[in-house]
Coordinates of C-alpha atoms in Angstrom, one line a residue:
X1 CA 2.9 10.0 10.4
X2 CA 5.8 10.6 12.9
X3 CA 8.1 11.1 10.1
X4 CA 7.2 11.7 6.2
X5 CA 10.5 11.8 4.2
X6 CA 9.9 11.6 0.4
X7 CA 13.9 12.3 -0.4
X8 CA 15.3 12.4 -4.1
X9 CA 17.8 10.5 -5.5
X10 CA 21.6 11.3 -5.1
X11 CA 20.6 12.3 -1.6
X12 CA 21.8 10.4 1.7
X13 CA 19.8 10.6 4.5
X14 CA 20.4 9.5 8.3
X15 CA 17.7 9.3 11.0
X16 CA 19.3 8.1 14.2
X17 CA 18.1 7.8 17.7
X18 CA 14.4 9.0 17.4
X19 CA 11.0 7.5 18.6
X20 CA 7.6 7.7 16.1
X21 CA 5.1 6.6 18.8
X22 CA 1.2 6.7 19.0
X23 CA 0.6 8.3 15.4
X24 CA -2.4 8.2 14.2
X25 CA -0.7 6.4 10.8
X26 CA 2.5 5.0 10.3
X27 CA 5.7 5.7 12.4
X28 CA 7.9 6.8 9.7
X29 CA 6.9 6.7 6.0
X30 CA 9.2 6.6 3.0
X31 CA 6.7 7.5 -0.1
X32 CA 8.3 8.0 -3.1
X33 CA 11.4 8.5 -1.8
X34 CA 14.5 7.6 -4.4
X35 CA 17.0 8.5 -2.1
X36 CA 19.7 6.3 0.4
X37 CA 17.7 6.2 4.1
X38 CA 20.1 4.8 7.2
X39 CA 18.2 4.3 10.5
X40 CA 19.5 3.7 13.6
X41 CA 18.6 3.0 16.9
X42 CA 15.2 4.3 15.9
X43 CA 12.1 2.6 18.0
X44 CA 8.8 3.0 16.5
X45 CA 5.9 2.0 18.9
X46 CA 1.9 2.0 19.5
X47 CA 1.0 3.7 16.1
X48 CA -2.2 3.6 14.0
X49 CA -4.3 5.0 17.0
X50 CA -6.7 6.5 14.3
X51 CA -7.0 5.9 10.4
X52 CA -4.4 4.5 8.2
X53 CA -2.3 1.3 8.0
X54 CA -0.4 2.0 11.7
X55 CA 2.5 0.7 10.2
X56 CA 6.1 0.8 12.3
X57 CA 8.5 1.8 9.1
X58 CA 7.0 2.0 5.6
X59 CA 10.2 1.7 3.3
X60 CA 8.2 2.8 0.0
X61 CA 7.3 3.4 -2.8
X62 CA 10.3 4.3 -4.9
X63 CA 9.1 6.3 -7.7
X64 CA 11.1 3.6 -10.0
X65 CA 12.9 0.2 -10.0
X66 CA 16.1 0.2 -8.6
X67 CA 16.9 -3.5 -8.1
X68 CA 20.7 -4.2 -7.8
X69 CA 20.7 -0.8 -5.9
X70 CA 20.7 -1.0 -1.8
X71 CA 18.7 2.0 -0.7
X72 CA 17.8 1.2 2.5
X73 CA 19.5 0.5 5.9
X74 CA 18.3 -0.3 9.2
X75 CA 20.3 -1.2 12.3
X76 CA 19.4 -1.2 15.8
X77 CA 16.0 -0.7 15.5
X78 CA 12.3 -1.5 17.5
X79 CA 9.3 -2.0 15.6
X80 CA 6.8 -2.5 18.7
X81 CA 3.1 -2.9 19.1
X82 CA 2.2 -1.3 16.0
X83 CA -1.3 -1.9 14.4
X84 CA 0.2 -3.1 10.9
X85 CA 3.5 -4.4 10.2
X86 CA 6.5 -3.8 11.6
X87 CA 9.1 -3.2 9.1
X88 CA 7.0 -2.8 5.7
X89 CA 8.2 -2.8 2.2
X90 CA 5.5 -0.9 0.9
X91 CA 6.8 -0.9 -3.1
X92 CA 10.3 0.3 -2.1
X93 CA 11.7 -1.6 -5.2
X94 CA 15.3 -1.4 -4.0
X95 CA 17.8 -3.6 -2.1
X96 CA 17.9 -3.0 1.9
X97 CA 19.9 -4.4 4.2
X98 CA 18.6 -5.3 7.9
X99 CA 21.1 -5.5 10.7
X100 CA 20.2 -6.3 14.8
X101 CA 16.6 -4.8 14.8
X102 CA 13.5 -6.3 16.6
X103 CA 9.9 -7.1 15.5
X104 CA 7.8 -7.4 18.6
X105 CA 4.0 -7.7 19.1
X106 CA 3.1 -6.0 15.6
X107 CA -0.6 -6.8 14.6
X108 CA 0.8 -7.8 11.2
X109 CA 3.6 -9.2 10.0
X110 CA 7.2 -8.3 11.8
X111 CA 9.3 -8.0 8.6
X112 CA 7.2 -7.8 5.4
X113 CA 9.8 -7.8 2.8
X114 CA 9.1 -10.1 0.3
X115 CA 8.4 -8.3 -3.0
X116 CA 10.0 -8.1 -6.3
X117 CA 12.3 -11.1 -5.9
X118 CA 15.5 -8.5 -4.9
X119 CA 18.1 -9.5 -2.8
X120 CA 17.8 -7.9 1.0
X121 CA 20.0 -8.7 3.4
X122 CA 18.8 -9.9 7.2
X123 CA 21.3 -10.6 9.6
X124 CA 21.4 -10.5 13.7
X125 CA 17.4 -9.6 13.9
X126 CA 14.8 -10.9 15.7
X127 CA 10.6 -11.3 15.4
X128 CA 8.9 -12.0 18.0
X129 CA 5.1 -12.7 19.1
X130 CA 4.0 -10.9 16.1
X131 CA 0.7 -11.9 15.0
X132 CA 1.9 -13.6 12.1
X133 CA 5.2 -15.2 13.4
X134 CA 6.7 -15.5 10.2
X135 CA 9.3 -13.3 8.9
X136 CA 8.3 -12.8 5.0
X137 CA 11.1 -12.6 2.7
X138 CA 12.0 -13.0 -1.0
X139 CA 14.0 -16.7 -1.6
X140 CA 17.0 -14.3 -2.9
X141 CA 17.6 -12.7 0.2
X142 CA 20.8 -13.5 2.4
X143 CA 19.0 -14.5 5.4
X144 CA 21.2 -15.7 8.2
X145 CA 21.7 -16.1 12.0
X146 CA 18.2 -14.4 13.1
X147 CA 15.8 -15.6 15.3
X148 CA 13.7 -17.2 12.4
X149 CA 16.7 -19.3 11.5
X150 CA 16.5 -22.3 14.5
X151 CA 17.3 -19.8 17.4
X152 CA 14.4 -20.4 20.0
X153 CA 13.1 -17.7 22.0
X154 CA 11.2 -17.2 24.9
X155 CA 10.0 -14.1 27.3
X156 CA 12.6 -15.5 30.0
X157 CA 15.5 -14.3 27.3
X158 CA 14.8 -10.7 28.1
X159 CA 15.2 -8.9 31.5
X160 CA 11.9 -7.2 30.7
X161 CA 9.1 -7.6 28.3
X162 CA 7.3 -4.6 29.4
X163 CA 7.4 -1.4 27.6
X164 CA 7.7 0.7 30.5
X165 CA 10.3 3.5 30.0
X166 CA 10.5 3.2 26.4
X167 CA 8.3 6.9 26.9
X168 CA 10.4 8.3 29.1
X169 CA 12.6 11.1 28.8
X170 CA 16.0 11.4 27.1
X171 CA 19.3 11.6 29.0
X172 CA 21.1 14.7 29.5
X173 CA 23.5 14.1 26.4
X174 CA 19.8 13.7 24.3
X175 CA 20.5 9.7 23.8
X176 CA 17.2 7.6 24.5
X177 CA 16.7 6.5 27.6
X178 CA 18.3 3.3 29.4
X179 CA 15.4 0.9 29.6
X180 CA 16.0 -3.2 30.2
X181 CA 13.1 -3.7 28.1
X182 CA 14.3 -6.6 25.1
X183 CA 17.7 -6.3 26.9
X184 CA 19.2 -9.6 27.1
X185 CA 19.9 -11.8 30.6
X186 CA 22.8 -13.4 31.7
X187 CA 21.9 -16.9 30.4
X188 CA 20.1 -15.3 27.3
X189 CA 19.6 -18.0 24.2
X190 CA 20.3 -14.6 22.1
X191 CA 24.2 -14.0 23.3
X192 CA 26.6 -14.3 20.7
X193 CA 24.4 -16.3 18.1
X194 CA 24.8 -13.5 15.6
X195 CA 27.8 -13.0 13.2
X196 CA 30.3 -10.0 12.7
X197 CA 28.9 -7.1 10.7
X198 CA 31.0 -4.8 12.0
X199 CA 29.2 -3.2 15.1
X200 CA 31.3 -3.1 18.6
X201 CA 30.4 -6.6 20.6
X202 CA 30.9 -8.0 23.5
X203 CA 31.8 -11.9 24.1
X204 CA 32.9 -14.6 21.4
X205 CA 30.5 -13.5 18.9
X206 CA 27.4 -10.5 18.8
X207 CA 24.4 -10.9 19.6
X208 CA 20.9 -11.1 17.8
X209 CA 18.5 -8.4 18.8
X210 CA 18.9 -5.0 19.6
X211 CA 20.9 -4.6 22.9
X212 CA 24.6 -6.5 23.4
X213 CA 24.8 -8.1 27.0
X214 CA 27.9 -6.6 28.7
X215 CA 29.3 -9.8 30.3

């Protein structure tokens, strides 16, 4: 794995900015691990190379139910070209809350969420040309203003769909690099069809996906 965190409860943990790409198993993996995980701005890319389920971000297991109790957050982040799912729940049995990431090209399913009937949130994301193009959720979940709720997409949304510089090196201040792969155009059918969850945007509303278009 790129990352193996198997964190205890009480504990709150933050992974921000960092790339898990071409492991031989899963990106980042969450086994057993009871305690709060934010991520942002991660980009997980090209793993499973060798054995194992190649998954982008394995969320589980949690040693026990949790249920009512959110445990996970994810904002900002790329699940790309990964040979299992892209976000996976993986017996995480906790509540998680999904904000602006971007499911693209996994060989399984982009967002594979959909046990234990608890009630996720997903808002401002997008899946796209996954192998399985659906996005699979529990009924419970609040589910709104993704690209799996009536917003059609198309290649011609993005400035690039090619991966190059995704690889390439940080900038000086240790940021990841500026790439205009995903990143919206000007007459993008992804500007300002998300909703206000309280990240800086640009325009009458923000957008779905990972990147805001700077009018």
């Amino acid at each position: 794995d790129g990352i193996h965190i198997s964190a205890i409860r009480g504990t709150i943990n933050t992974i921000t900015g960092c790339r898990f790409s071409e492991n031989s198993d899963d990106g980042i993996d969450m086994w057993q691990t009871d305690g709060v995980v934010k991520l942002d701005s991660c980009w997980s890319f090209k793993n499973g190379l060798d054995h194992g389920d190649g998954m982008g971000f394995k969320y589980g297991e949690t040693t026990i139910a949790y249920e009512d109790v959110t445990k996970r957050f994810t904002s900002h982040c790329l699940a790309y070209n990964n040979k299992g799912m892209g976000f996976d729940q993986n017996d995480a049995n906790a509540k998680m809350e999904f904000y602006n990431n971007f499911a693209y090209m996994n060989v399984g399913v982009g967002y594979y969420m959909s046990k234990f009937n608890l009630k996720n949130t997903f808002i401002n994301n997008i899946n796209y040309k996954n192998n399985n193009p659906k996005a699979l959720l529990t009924a419970e979940s609040v589910n709104t203003n993704n690209s799996w709720n009536g917003i059609p997409i198309s290649d011609a949304d993005f400035t690039s769909v090619d991966m190059t510089g995704i690889d390439g090196p940080r900038k000086t201040n240790g940021n990841l690099p500026d790439v205009t792969f995903l990143k919206p155009t000007a007459n993008s059918n992804v500007i300002d069809k998300g909703i206000d969850v309280g990240f800086p945007y640009y325009g009458k509303a923000p957008d779905i996906g990972l990147f805001e278009f700077k009018k």
